[in-house]
Amino acid sequence: MNKVKIAPSLLAADFGNLQRDVEMVERSTADWHHIDVMDGVFVPNISYGMPVLKAIAKHARKPLDVHLMIVDPDRYVQTFADLGSSVLTVHYEACTHLHRTLQAIRATGMKTGVALNPHTPVALMEEIIKDVDVLLIMSVNPGFGGQSFIENTFEKVRTARQLIERKGANTLIEIDGGVNADNAKALVAAGANVLVAGSFVFNSAHPEDTINDLKK
Ligand code: DX5
Ligand code: ZN
């Protein structure tokens, strides 16, 4: 069985010590750096953008998993590719022509990601799942770290796993929001492949150990 990937969300890092926190993730058993980009329009919060990603990329060797919570993400596909992103995730709810957006992401060599808000059904992925490398299931409403996990996520993960298998797709299922030691195991059992964790990692006394515990 494939081991679960852990993607610490740098949204919960200490921005005054960003290099230190990126280096901690590098030393740890984490697999990806999860980077949350928010525009204050698609979500009611603004996080950080390209200059900060550039600073992160300078100290990162592990893949950059970029989660765009912005409207009209097509405008920035090439920019995020140039910044060294490995996975570029756009929101289903922000893309009128999702197929075109995913083709544009793939054309740059990045992996394609699609994020679903908590109310957006997995069934909407029926005709597009084979073009999706990473299906990100939001387990909180996007916009803020530190919110509590929405329990309905378990059922969504199982539905997504069934869809992926039925279609013969190679999509990874990523869970984002409120992930901690209490739900990690059940998420993996339901079919999750990648766990994002922000506050649970960065607010813990020993973040490297916390990452390692999640991985186990
Ligand atoms: C929320 C972001 C998440 C967030 C997760 O909009 O997409 O990646 O940083 O943070 P926690 O793990 O604290 O819920
Ligand atoms: Zn995220």
Tab-separated table of C-alpha atoms and ligand atoms in Angstrom:
chain	number	residue	atom	x	y	z
A	1	MET	CA	0.000	0.000	0.000
A	2	ASN	CA	1.177	3.502	-0.802
A	3	LYS	CA	2.249	5.557	2.163
A	4	VAL	CA	0.244	8.687	2.822
A	5	LYS	CA	1.883	11.954	1.802
A	6	ILE	CA	1.984	14.821	4.302
A	7	ALA	CA	1.833	18.407	3.058
A	8	PRO	CA	2.315	20.953	5.875
A	9	SER	CA	0.501	24.196	5.094
A	10	LEU	CA	2.880	27.154	5.371
A	11	LEU	CA	-0.139	29.396	6.018
A	12	ALA	CA	0.363	28.429	9.670
A	13	ALA	CA	4.124	29.102	9.609
A	14	ASP	CA	5.755	32.045	11.379
A	15	PHE	CA	6.150	34.509	8.490
A	16	GLY	CA	8.893	36.302	10.392
A	17	ASN	CA	10.835	33.039	10.338
A	18	LEU	CA	9.703	31.633	7.028
A	19	GLN	CA	13.111	30.282	6.022
A	20	ARG	CA	13.399	28.466	9.374
A	21	ASP	CA	9.956	26.900	8.942
A	22	VAL	CA	10.567	25.878	5.308
A	23	GLU	CA	13.829	24.251	6.435
A	24	MET	CA	11.987	22.409	9.215
A	25	VAL	CA	9.618	20.920	6.619
A	26	GLU	CA	12.645	20.017	4.474
A	27	ARG	CA	14.272	18.143	7.388
A	28	SER	CA	11.043	16.378	8.334
A	29	THR	CA	9.407	13.341	6.731
A	30	ALA	CA	6.868	15.630	5.005
A	31	ASP	CA	6.456	15.133	1.274
A	32	TRP	CA	5.217	18.456	-0.115
A	33	HIS	CA	5.051	22.115	0.894
A	34	HIS	CA	1.393	23.227	0.746
A	35	ILE	CA	1.104	26.878	-0.315
A	36	ASP	CA	-2.259	28.657	0.102
A	37	VAL	CA	-2.756	31.638	-2.190
A	38	MET	CA	-5.877	33.726	-1.421
A	39	ASP	CA	-7.113	36.800	-3.257
A	40	GLY	CA	-9.746	38.288	-0.918
A	41	VAL	CA	-12.391	37.736	-3.635
A	42	PHE	CA	-12.850	33.989	-3.992
A	43	VAL	CA	-12.315	33.705	-0.233
A	44	PRO	CA	-12.749	36.378	2.449
A	45	ASN	CA	-9.044	36.540	3.252
A	46	ILE	CA	-5.749	37.504	1.596
A	47	SER	CA	-2.701	35.346	2.322
A	48	TYR	CA	0.382	35.833	0.163
A	49	GLY	CA	1.341	35.813	-3.474
A	50	MET	CA	4.233	35.488	-5.883
A	51	PRO	CA	7.057	37.306	-4.031
A	52	VAL	CA	6.518	35.156	-0.935
A	53	LEU	CA	6.313	31.992	-3.021
A	54	LYS	CA	9.598	32.999	-4.626
A	55	ALA	CA	11.191	33.290	-1.172
A	56	ILE	CA	9.801	29.891	-0.152
A	57	ALA	CA	11.018	28.262	-3.380
A	58	LYS	CA	14.546	29.485	-2.686
A	59	HIS	CA	14.761	27.259	0.412
A	60	ALA	CA	12.574	24.371	-0.742
A	61	ARG	CA	13.695	21.178	-2.463
A	62	LYS	CA	10.490	19.221	-1.904
A	63	PRO	CA	7.606	19.756	-4.367
A	64	LEU	CA	5.545	22.947	-4.051
A	65	ASP	CA	1.847	22.089	-3.847
A	66	VAL	CA	0.142	25.374	-4.696
A	67	HIS	CA	-3.538	25.784	-3.775
A	68	LEU	CA	-5.073	28.775	-5.560
A	69	MET	CA	-8.109	30.222	-3.817
A	70	ILE	CA	-8.524	32.950	-6.423
A	71	VAL	CA	-10.981	33.863	-9.145
A	72	ASP	CA	-9.972	33.403	-12.783
A	73	PRO	CA	-6.821	31.373	-12.037
A	74	ASP	CA	-6.061	30.983	-15.763
A	75	ARG	CA	-4.376	34.384	-15.655
A	76	TYR	CA	-1.552	33.059	-13.475
A	77	VAL	CA	-0.909	29.490	-14.648
A	78	GLN	CA	2.364	30.356	-16.398
A	79	THR	CA	3.486	32.566	-13.507
A	80	PHE	CA	3.115	29.747	-10.978
A	81	ALA	CA	4.897	27.355	-13.329
A	82	ASP	CA	7.800	29.802	-13.637
A	83	LEU	CA	7.963	30.043	-9.828
A	84	GLY	CA	8.632	26.301	-9.636
A	85	SER	CA	5.240	24.896	-8.603
A	86	SER	CA	4.887	21.123	-8.966
A	87	VAL	CA	1.137	20.833	-8.411
A	88	LEU	CA	-1.215	23.693	-9.310
A	89	THR	CA	-4.673	23.330	-7.773
A	90	VAL	CA	-7.583	25.516	-8.880
A	91	HIS	CA	-11.073	25.571	-7.403
A	92	TYR	CA	-13.888	23.924	-9.341
A	93	GLU	CA	-16.084	26.847	-8.252
A	94	ALA	CA	-13.672	29.404	-9.767
A	95	CYS	CA	-13.378	27.873	-13.248
A	96	THR	CA	-16.001	28.273	-15.954
A	97	HIS	CA	-13.929	26.240	-18.414
A	98	LEU	CA	-12.224	23.770	-16.114
A	99	HIS	CA	-11.112	21.446	-18.898
A	100	ARG	CA	-9.301	24.279	-20.634
A	101	THR	CA	-7.685	25.396	-17.375
A	102	LEU	CA	-6.397	21.893	-16.665
A	103	GLN	CA	-4.984	21.571	-20.186
A	104	ALA	CA	-3.145	24.857	-19.653
A	105	ILE	CA	-1.697	23.622	-16.349
A	106	ARG	CA	-0.620	20.318	-17.878
A	107	ALA	CA	0.994	22.070	-20.854
A	108	THR	CA	3.448	23.755	-18.471
A	109	GLY	CA	4.546	20.386	-17.060
A	110	MET	CA	2.868	20.919	-13.667
A	111	LYS	CA	0.490	18.387	-12.165
A	112	THR	CA	-3.183	19.360	-12.260
A	113	GLY	CA	-5.227	19.847	-9.107
A	114	VAL	CA	-8.921	20.551	-8.603
A	115	ALA	CA	-10.296	21.630	-5.212
A	116	LEU	CA	-13.922	21.136	-4.139
A	117	ASN	CA	-15.576	23.316	-1.516
A	118	PRO	CA	-17.425	21.414	1.236
A	119	HIS	CA	-20.792	21.841	-0.527
A	120	THR	CA	-19.570	20.838	-3.996
A	121	PRO	CA	-20.406	17.226	-4.859
A	122	VAL	CA	-17.719	14.803	-6.020
A	123	ALA	CA	-20.127	13.709	-8.782
A	124	LEU	CA	-19.266	16.909	-10.683
A	125	MET	CA	-15.849	15.334	-11.370
A	126	GLU	CA	-17.410	12.493	-13.392
A	127	GLU	CA	-16.347	13.780	-16.831
A	128	ILE	CA	-13.035	15.366	-15.827
A	129	ILE	CA	-11.442	13.054	-13.246
A	130	LYS	CA	-9.018	11.480	-15.723
A	131	ASP	CA	-7.495	14.923	-16.311
A	132	VAL	CA	-7.033	15.512	-12.577
A	133	ASP	CA	-3.775	14.429	-10.914
A	134	VAL	CA	-4.816	15.651	-7.463
A	135	LEU	CA	-8.401	15.998	-6.219
A	136	LEU	CA	-8.340	18.299	-3.194
A	137	ILE	CA	-11.355	17.835	-0.948
A	138	MET	CA	-11.823	20.841	1.342
A	139	SER	CA	-12.685	19.664	4.835
A	140	VAL	CA	-13.290	23.268	6.014
A	141	ASN	CA	-14.584	26.304	4.139
A	142	PRO	CA	-11.510	27.770	2.426
A	143	GLY	CA	-10.014	31.028	3.619
A	144	PHE	CA	-8.584	30.405	7.063
A	145	GLY	CA	-6.403	27.967	8.936
A	146	GLY	CA	-7.366	26.582	12.319
A	147	GLN	CA	-11.028	25.738	11.598
A	148	SER	CA	-12.662	22.519	12.687
A	149	PHE	CA	-12.964	19.513	10.419
A	150	ILE	CA	-16.297	18.873	8.655
A	151	GLU	CA	-17.319	15.258	9.342
A	152	ASN	CA	-19.121	14.774	6.006
A	153	THR	CA	-15.642	14.698	4.426
A	154	PHE	CA	-15.247	10.976	5.173
A	155	GLU	CA	-18.205	10.151	2.935
A	156	LYS	CA	-16.888	12.437	0.194
A	157	VAL	CA	-13.526	10.688	0.279
A	158	ARG	CA	-15.184	7.299	-0.126
A	159	THR	CA	-17.286	8.608	-3.035
A	160	ALA	CA	-14.176	10.071	-4.681
A	161	ARG	CA	-12.259	6.805	-4.242
A	162	GLN	CA	-15.103	4.909	-5.955
A	163	LEU	CA	-15.240	7.387	-8.843
A	164	ILE	CA	-11.472	7.210	-9.375
A	165	GLU	CA	-11.528	3.418	-9.401
A	166	ARG	CA	-14.566	3.162	-11.648
A	167	LYS	CA	-12.976	5.523	-14.194
A	168	GLY	CA	-9.513	3.955	-13.963
A	169	ALA	CA	-7.988	7.325	-13.099
A	170	ASN	CA	-4.656	7.822	-11.301
A	171	THR	CA	-5.879	10.747	-9.215
A	172	LEU	CA	-4.527	11.319	-5.698
A	173	ILE	CA	-7.066	12.398	-3.078
A	174	GLU	CA	-5.825	15.278	-0.898
A	175	ILE	CA	-7.626	16.485	2.238
A	176	ASP	CA	-7.271	20.094	3.374
A	177	GLY	CA	-8.551	21.698	6.569
A	178	GLY	CA	-8.729	20.659	10.203
A	179	VAL	CA	-6.596	17.560	9.711
A	180	ASN	CA	-5.117	16.232	12.963
A	181	ALA	CA	-4.191	13.023	14.776
A	182	ASP	CA	-7.874	12.318	15.509
A	183	ASN	CA	-9.023	12.095	11.881
A	184	ALA	CA	-5.855	11.267	9.882
A	185	LYS	CA	-6.102	7.507	10.182
A	186	ALA	CA	-9.794	7.358	9.225
A	187	LEU	CA	-9.144	9.655	6.245
A	188	VAL	CA	-6.475	7.312	4.922
A	189	ALA	CA	-8.766	4.322	5.536
A	190	ALA	CA	-11.481	6.097	3.515
A	191	GLY	CA	-9.046	6.496	0.605
A	192	ALA	CA	-7.055	9.706	1.121
A	193	ASN	CA	-3.503	9.850	-0.279
A	194	VAL	CA	-2.314	13.306	0.796
A	195	LEU	CA	-3.033	15.092	4.092
A	196	VAL	CA	-2.562	18.853	4.416
A	197	ALA	CA	-2.015	20.076	7.970
A	198	GLY	CA	-1.409	23.659	9.021
A	199	SER	CA	-2.146	24.612	12.601
A	200	PHE	CA	-1.873	21.043	13.890
A	201	VAL	CA	1.763	20.954	12.717
A	202	PHE	CA	2.942	24.504	13.307
A	203	ASN	CA	1.189	25.055	16.644
A	204	SER	CA	2.585	21.845	18.076
A	205	ALA	CA	5.573	21.808	20.414
A	206	HIS	CA	7.624	19.590	18.090
A	207	PRO	CA	6.467	20.079	14.483
A	208	GLU	CA	8.902	17.545	13.021
A	209	ASP	CA	7.598	14.825	15.352
A	210	THR	CA	4.000	15.847	14.626
A	211	ILE	CA	4.624	15.442	10.889
A	212	ASN	CA	6.212	12.067	11.482
A	213	ASP	CA	3.308	10.926	13.669
A	214	LEU	CA	0.784	11.943	10.990
A	215	LYS	CA	2.744	9.980	8.432
A	216	LYS	CA	2.582	6.868	10.576
B	1	DX5	C1	-7.645	26.832	4.159
B	1	DX5	C2	-6.370	26.356	3.523
B	1	DX5	C3	-5.695	25.263	4.291
B	1	DX5	C4	-5.278	25.676	5.675
B	1	DX5	C5	-5.291	24.449	6.524
B	1	DX5	O1	-8.297	27.682	3.288
B	1	DX5	O2	-6.613	25.850	2.229
B	1	DX5	O3	-4.601	24.735	3.576
B	1	DX5	O4	-4.018	26.260	5.719
B	1	DX5	O5	-5.038	24.825	7.836
B	1	DX5	P1	-5.472	23.936	9.058
B	1	DX5	O6	-4.725	22.631	8.937
B	1	DX5	O7	-5.042	24.760	10.230
B	1	DX5	O8	-6.950	23.740	8.977
B	2	ZN	ZN	-4.917	24.703	1.196
